[in-house]
CSV table of C-alpha atoms and ligand atoms in Angstrom, one decimal:
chain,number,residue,atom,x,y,z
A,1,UNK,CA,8.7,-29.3,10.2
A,2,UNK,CA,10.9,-28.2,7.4
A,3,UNK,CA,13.8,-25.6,8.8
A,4,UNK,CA,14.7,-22.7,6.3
A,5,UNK,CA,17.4,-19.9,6.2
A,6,UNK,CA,14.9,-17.2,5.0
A,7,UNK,CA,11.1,-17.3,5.4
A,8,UNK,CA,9.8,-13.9,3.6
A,9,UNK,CA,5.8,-13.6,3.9
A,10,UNK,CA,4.2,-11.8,0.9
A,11,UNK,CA,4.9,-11.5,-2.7
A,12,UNK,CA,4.5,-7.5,-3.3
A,13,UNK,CA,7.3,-5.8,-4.8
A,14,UNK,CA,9.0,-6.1,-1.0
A,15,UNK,CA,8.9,-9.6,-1.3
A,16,UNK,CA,10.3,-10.6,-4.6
A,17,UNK,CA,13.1,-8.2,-4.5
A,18,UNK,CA,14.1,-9.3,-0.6
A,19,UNK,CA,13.5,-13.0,-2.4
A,20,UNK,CA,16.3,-12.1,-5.4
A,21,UNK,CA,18.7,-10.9,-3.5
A,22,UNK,CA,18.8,-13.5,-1.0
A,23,UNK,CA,19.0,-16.3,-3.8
A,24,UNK,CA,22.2,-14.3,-5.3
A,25,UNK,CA,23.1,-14.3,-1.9
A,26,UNK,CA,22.4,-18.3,-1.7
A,27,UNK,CA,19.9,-18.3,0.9
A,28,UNK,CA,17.4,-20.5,-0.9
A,29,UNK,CA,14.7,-18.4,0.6
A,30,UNK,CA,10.9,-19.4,0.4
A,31,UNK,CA,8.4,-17.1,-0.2
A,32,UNK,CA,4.8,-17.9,1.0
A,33,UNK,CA,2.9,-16.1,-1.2
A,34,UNK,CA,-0.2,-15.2,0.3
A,35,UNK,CA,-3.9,-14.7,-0.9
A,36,UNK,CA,-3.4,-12.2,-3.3
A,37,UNK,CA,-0.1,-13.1,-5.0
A,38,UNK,CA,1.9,-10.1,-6.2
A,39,UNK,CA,0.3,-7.8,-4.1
A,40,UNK,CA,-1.3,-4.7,-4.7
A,41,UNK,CA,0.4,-4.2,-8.2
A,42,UNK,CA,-1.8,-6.5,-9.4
A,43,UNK,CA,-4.8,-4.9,-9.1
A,44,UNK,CA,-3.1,-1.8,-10.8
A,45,UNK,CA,-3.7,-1.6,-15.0
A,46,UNK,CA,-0.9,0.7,-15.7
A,47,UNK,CA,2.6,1.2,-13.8
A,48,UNK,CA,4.2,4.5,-15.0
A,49,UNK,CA,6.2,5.3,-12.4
A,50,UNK,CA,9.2,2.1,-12.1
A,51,UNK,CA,12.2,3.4,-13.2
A,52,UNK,CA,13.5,1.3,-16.2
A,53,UNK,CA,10.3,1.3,-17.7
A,54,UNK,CA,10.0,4.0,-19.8
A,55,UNK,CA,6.9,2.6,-21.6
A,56,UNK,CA,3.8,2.1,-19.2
A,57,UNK,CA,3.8,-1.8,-17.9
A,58,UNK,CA,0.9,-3.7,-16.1
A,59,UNK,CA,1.0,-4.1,-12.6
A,60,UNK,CA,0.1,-8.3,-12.9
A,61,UNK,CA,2.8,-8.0,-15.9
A,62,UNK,CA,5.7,-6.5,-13.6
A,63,UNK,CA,5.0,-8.7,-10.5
A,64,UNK,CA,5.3,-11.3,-12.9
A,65,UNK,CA,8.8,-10.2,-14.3
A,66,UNK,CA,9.7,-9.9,-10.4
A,67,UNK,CA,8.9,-13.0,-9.5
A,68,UNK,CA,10.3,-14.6,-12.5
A,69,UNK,CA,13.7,-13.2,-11.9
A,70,UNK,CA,13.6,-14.4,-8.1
A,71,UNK,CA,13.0,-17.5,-9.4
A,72,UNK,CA,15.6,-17.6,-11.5
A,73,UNK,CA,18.4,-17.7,-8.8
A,74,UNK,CA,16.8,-20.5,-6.8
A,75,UNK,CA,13.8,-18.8,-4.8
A,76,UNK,CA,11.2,-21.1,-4.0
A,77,UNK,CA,7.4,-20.6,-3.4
A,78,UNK,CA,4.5,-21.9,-1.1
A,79,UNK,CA,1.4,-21.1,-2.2
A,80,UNK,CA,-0.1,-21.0,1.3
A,81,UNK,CA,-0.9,-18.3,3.4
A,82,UNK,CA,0.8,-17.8,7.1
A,83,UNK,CA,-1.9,-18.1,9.8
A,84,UNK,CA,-0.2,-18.1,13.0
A,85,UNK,CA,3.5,-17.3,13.7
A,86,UNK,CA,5.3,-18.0,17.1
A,87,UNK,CA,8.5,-15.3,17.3
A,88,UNK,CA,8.5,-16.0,20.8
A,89,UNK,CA,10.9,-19.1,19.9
A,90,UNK,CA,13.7,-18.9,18.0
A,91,UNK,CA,14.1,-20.2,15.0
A,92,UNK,CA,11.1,-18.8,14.6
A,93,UNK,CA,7.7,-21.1,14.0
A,94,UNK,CA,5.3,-20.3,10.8
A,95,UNK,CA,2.3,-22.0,10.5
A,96,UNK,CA,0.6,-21.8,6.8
A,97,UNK,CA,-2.5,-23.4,5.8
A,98,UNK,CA,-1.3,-26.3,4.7
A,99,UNK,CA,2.2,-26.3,5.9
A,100,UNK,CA,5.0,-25.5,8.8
A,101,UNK,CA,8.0,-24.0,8.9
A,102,UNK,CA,10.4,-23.3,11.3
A,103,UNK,CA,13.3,-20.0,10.3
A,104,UNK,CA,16.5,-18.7,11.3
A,105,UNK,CA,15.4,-15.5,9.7
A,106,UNK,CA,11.8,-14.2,8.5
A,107,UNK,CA,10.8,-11.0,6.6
A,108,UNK,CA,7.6,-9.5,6.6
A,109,UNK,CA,6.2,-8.2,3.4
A,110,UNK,CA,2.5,-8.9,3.4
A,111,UNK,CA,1.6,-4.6,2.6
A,112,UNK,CA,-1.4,-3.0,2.5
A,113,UNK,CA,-4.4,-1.8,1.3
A,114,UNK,CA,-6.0,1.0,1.0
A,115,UNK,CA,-9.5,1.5,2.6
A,116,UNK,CA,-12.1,2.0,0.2
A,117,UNK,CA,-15.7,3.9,0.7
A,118,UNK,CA,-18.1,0.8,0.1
A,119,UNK,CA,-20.5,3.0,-1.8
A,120,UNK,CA,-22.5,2.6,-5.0
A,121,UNK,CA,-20.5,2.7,-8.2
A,122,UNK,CA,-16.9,2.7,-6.4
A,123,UNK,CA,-16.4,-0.9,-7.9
A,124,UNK,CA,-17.9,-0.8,-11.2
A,125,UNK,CA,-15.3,2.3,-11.9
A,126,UNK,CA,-12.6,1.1,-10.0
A,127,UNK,CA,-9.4,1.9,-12.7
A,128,UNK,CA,-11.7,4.4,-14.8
A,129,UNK,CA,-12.1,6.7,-12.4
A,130,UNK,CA,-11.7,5.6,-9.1
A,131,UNK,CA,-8.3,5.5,-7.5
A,132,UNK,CA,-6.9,5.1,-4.1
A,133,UNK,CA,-3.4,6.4,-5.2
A,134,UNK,CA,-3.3,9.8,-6.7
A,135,UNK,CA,1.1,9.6,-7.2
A,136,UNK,CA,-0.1,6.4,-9.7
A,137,UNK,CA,-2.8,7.6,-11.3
A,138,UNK,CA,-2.9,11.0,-11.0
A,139,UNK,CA,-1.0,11.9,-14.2
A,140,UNK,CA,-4.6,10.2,-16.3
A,141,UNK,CA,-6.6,13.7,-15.3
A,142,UNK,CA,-3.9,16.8,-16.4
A,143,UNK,CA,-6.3,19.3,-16.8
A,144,UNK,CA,-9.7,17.3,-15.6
A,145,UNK,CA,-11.3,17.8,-12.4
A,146,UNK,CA,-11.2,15.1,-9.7
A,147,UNK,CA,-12.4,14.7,-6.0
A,148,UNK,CA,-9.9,13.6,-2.9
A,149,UNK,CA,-12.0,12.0,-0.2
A,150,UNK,CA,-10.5,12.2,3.3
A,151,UNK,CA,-9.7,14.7,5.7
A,152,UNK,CA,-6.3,13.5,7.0
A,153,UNK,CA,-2.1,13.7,6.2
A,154,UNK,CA,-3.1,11.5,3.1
A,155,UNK,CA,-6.0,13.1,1.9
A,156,UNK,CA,-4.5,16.5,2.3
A,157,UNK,CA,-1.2,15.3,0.3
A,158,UNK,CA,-3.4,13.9,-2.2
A,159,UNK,CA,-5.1,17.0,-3.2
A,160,UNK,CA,-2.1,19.0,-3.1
A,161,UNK,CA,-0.4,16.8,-5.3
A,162,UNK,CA,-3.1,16.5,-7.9
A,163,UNK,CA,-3.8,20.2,-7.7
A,164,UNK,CA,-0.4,20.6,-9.8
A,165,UNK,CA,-1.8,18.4,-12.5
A,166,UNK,CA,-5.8,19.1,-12.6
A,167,UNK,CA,-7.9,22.0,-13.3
A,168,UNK,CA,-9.6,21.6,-10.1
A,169,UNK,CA,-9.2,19.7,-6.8
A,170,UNK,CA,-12.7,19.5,-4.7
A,171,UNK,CA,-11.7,17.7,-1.3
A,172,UNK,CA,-14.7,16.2,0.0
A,173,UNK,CA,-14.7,15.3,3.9
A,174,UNK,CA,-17.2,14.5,6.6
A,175,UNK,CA,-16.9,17.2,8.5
A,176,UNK,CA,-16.5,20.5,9.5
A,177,UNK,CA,-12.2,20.1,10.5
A,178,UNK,CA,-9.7,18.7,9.2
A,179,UNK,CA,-7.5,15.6,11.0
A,180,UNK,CA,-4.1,16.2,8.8
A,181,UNK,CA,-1.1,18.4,10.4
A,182,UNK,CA,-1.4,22.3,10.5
A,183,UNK,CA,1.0,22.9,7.7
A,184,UNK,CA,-0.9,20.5,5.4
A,185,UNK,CA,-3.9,21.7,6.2
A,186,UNK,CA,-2.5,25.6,5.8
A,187,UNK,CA,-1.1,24.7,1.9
A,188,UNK,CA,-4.3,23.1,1.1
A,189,UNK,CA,-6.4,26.1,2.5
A,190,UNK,CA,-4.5,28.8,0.7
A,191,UNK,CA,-4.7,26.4,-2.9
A,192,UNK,CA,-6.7,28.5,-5.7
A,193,UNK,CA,-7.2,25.5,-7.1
A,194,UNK,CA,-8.5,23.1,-4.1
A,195,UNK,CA,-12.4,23.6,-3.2
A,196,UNK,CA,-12.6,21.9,0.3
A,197,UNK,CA,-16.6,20.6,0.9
A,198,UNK,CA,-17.1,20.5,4.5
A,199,UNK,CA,-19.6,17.9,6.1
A,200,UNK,CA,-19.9,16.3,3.0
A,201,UNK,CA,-20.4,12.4,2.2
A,202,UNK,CA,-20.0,10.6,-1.0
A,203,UNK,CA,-22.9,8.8,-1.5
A,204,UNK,CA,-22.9,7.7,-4.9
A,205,UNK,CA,-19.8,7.3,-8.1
A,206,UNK,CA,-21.6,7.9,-11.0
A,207,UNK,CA,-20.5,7.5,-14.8
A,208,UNK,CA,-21.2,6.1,-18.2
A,209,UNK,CA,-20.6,2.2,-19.0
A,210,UNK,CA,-18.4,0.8,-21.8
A,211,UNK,CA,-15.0,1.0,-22.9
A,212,UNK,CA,-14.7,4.0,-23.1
A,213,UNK,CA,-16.7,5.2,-19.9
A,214,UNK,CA,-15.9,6.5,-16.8
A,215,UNK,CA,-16.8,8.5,-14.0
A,216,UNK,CA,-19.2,12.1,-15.1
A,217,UNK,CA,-19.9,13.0,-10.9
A,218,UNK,CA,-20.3,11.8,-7.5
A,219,UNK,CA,-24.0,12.1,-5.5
A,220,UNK,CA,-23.2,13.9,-2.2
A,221,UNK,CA,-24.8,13.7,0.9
A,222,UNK,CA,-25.1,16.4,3.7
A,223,UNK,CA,-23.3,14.8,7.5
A,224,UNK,CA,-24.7,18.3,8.9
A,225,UNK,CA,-28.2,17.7,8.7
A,226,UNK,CA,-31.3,16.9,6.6
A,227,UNK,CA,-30.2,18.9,3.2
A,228,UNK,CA,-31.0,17.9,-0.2
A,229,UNK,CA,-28.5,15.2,-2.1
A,230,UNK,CA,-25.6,17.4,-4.4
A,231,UNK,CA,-24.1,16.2,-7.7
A,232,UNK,CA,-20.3,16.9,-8.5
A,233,UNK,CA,-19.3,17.1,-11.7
A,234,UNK,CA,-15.9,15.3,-11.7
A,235,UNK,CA,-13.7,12.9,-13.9
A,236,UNK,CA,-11.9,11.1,-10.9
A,237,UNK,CA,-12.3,10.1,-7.4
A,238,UNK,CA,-9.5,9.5,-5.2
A,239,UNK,CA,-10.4,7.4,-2.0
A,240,UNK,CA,-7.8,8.9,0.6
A,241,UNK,CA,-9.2,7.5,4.1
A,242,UNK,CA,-6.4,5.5,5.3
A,243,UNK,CA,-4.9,1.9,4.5
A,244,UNK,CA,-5.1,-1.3,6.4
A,245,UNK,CA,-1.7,-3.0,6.9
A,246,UNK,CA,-1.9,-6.9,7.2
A,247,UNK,CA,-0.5,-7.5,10.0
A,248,UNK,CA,-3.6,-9.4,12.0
A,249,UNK,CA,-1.3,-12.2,12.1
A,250,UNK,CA,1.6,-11.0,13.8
A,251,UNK,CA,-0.5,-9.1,16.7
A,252,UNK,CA,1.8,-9.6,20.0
A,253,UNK,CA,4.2,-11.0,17.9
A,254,UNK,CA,6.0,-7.7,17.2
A,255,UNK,CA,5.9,-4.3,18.0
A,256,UNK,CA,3.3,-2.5,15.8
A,257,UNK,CA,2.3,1.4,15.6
A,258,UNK,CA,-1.0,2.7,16.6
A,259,UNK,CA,-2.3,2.1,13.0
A,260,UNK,CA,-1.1,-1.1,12.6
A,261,UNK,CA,2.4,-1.0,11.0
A,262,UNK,CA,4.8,-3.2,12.1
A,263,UNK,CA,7.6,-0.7,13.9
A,264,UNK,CA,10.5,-0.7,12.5
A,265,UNK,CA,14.4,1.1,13.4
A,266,UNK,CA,14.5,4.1,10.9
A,267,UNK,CA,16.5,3.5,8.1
A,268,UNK,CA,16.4,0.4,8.3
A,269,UNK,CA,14.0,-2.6,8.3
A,270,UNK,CA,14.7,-4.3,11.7
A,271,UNK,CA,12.1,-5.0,14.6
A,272,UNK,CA,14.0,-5.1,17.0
A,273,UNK,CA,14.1,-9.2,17.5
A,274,UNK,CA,17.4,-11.2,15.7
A,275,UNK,CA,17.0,-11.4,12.2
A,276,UNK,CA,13.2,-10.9,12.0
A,277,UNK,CA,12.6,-7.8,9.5
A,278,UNK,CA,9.9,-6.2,7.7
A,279,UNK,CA,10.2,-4.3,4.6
A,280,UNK,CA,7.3,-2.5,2.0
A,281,UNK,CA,4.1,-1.1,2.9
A,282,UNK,CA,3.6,-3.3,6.0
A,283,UNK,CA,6.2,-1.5,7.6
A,284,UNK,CA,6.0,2.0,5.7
A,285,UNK,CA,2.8,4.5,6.2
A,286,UNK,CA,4.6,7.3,4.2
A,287,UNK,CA,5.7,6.8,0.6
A,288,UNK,CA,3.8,3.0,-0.3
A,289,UNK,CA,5.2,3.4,-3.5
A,290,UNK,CA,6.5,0.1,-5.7
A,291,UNK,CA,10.2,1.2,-5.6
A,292,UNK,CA,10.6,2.2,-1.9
A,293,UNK,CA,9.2,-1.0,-0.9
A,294,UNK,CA,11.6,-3.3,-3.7
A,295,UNK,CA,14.2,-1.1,-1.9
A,296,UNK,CA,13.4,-1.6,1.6
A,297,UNK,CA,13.4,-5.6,0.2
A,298,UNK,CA,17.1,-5.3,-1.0
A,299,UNK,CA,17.9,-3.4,2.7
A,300,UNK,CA,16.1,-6.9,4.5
A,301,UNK,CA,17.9,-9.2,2.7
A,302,UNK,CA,21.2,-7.7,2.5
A,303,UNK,CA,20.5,-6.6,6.3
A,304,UNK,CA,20.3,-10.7,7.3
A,305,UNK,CA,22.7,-12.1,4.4
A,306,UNK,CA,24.8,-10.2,6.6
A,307,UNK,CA,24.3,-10.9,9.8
A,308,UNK,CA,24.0,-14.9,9.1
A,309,UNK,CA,27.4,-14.8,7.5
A,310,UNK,CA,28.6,-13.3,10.5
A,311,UNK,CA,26.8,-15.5,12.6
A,312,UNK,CA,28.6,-18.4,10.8
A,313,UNK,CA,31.4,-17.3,10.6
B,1,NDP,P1,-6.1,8.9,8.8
B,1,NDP,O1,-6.7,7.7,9.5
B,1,NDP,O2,-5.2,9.8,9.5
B,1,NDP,O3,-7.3,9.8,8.1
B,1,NDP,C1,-8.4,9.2,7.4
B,1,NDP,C2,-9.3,10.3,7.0
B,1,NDP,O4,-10.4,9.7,6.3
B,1,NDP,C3,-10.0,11.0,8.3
B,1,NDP,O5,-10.1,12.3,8.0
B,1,NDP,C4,-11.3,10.3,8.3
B,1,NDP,O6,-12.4,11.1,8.8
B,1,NDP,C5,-11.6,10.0,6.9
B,1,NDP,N1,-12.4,8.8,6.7
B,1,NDP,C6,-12.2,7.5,7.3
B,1,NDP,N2,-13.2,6.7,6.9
B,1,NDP,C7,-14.0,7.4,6.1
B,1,NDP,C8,-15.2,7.0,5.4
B,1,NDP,N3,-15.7,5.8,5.4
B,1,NDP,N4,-15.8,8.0,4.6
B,1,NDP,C9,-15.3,9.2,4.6
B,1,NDP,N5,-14.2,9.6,5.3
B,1,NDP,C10,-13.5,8.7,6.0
B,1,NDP,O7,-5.4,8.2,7.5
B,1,NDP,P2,-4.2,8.8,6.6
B,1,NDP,O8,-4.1,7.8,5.5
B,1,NDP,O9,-4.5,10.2,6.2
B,1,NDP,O10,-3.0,8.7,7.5
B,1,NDP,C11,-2.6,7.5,8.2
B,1,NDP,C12,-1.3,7.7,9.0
B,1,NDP,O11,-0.2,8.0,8.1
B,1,NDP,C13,-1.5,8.9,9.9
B,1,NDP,O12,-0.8,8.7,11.1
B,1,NDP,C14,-0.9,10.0,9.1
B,1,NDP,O13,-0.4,11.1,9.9
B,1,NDP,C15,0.3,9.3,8.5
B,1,NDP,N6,0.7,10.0,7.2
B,1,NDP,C16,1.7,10.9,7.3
B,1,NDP,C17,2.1,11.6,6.2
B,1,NDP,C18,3.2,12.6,6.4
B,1,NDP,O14,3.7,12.8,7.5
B,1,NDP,N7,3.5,13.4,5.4
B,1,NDP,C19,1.5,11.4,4.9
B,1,NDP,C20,0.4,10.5,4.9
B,1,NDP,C21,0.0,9.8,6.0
B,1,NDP,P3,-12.4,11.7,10.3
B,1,NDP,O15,-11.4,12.9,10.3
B,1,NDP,O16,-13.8,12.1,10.4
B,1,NDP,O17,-12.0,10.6,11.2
């Protein structure tokens, strides 16, 4: 079994960055880069919101650029995915598909993703119209009207935010209360521009096809009983029901919250066992932005470069 300084699982934005600045730090780390390499960047068309691009860049392109410049100081890759891990033993044991490792030091950074609704026409205008990230992708509707669906902290956020840049925010949830905390739920409330639809269900994203389509309304079903169907006129629909960390594999392996993200120390990236850390939106339910998780990366690696020199020393 090959035995490595740094292990980090996932190749997000959290992964590549922990990845360069444990090469500089000459850690020869490995990355095993999971089964959807990059991360959710790359299923995002334009990034406008990385600092030190002032000109939009594609999410496949800027993974790329991330992973070329962790390469470039002597990261290496698996392209396996992690199916079992044993942190019970130290160094830790990481079993891929096809391979076994064992790891003085491992960093988590396999994300999440966001929960989508599963109903007709979310996929066909996923990226022209449908969105699961309104701090991405709100700035496409100033002035247009757009939907939030959801009832809790992120759904509530969502609208608020995009109720600075739209015309009009309808919130759309599936019943009659909301779940998101009192002062959220008090800022959306009093919004002019935030119409909330109680025990209401999407049941349809509709739109025109082509290029130059998108989404024209959403079909909405009643939760409270046997009324007729509504249409919503709307340019955008924002899925806001939650997101699923991946962290099925390291269940009773480390400490995870009630949603599924793995627990870390605030402020920093530690789990509370030596040298095992997790960093970006595996570890993060609040911000899940591209830069907060390359910087929780840079606080993992520098965190262990650390405490192996001191080890060693
Ligand atoms: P939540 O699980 O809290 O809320 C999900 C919402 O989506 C619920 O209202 C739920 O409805 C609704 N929903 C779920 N599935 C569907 C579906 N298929 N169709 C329609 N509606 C659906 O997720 P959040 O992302 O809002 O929050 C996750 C965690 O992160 C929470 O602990 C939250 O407090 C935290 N958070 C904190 C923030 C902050 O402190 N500022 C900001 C954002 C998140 P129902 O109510 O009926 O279950």
């Amino acid at each position: 079994m090959e035995h490595r300084r740094l292990v980090i699982i996932g190749s997000g934005a959290a992964g590549w960055t922990a990845a360069l600045y444990a090469a500089r730090a000459g850690l020869k780390p490995l990355v095993v880069a999971g089964i959807q390499p990059g991360g959710q960047l790359t299923i995002t068309d334009d990034v406008e919101n990385y600092p030190g691009f002032p000109d939009p860049i594609g999410g496949p392109e800027l993974m790329a650029r991330m992973e070329e410049q962790a390469l470039r100081y002597g990261t290496e890759v698996a392209h396996d995915t992690v199916v079992r891990v044993d942190f019970d033993q130290y160094p830790y044991v990481l079993e891929g598909e096809e391979h076994q490792w064992k790891a003085d030091s491992v960093i988590i950074a396999t994300g999440a993703a966001a929960r989508w609704l599963g109903v007709k026409g979310e996929e066909a205008f996923m990226g022209r119209g449908v969105s699961a990230c309104a701090t991405c992708d709100g700035h496409f509707y100033r002035g247009k009207e757009v939907a939030v669906v959801g009832g809790g902290n992120t759904a509530v956020e969502e609208a608020l935010y995009l109720s600075n840049l739209c015309s009009k925010v309808h919130l759309i949830h599936r019943r009659d209360s909301l779940k998101a905390e009192r002062i959220l739920q008090d800022r959306l409330l009093g919004n002019p521009k935030i119409e909330v639809h109680w025990n209401r269900a999407v049941a349809e994203i509709a739109g025109t096809e082509g290029l130059q389509g998108g989404v024209t309304h959403v079909v909405l079903d009643r939760t409270d009983g046997d009324g007729p169907q509504e249409e919503l006129r709307v340019d955008g629909v924002f899925a806001a029901i939650g997101h699923d960390p991946a962290t099925a594999v390291f269940r009773g392996q480390v400490d995870l919250d009630d949603h599924g993200y793995v627990r870390v120390t605030p402020g920093t990236t530690r789990t509370g066992k030596k040298l095992l850390h997790a960093a970006g939106d595996v570890a993060d339910p609040h911000w899940r932005q591209a830069v907060t998780a390359a910087g929780m990366g840079c606080m993992a690696a520098l965190d262990i470069e650390r405490t192996l020199a001191a080890e060693t020393a």
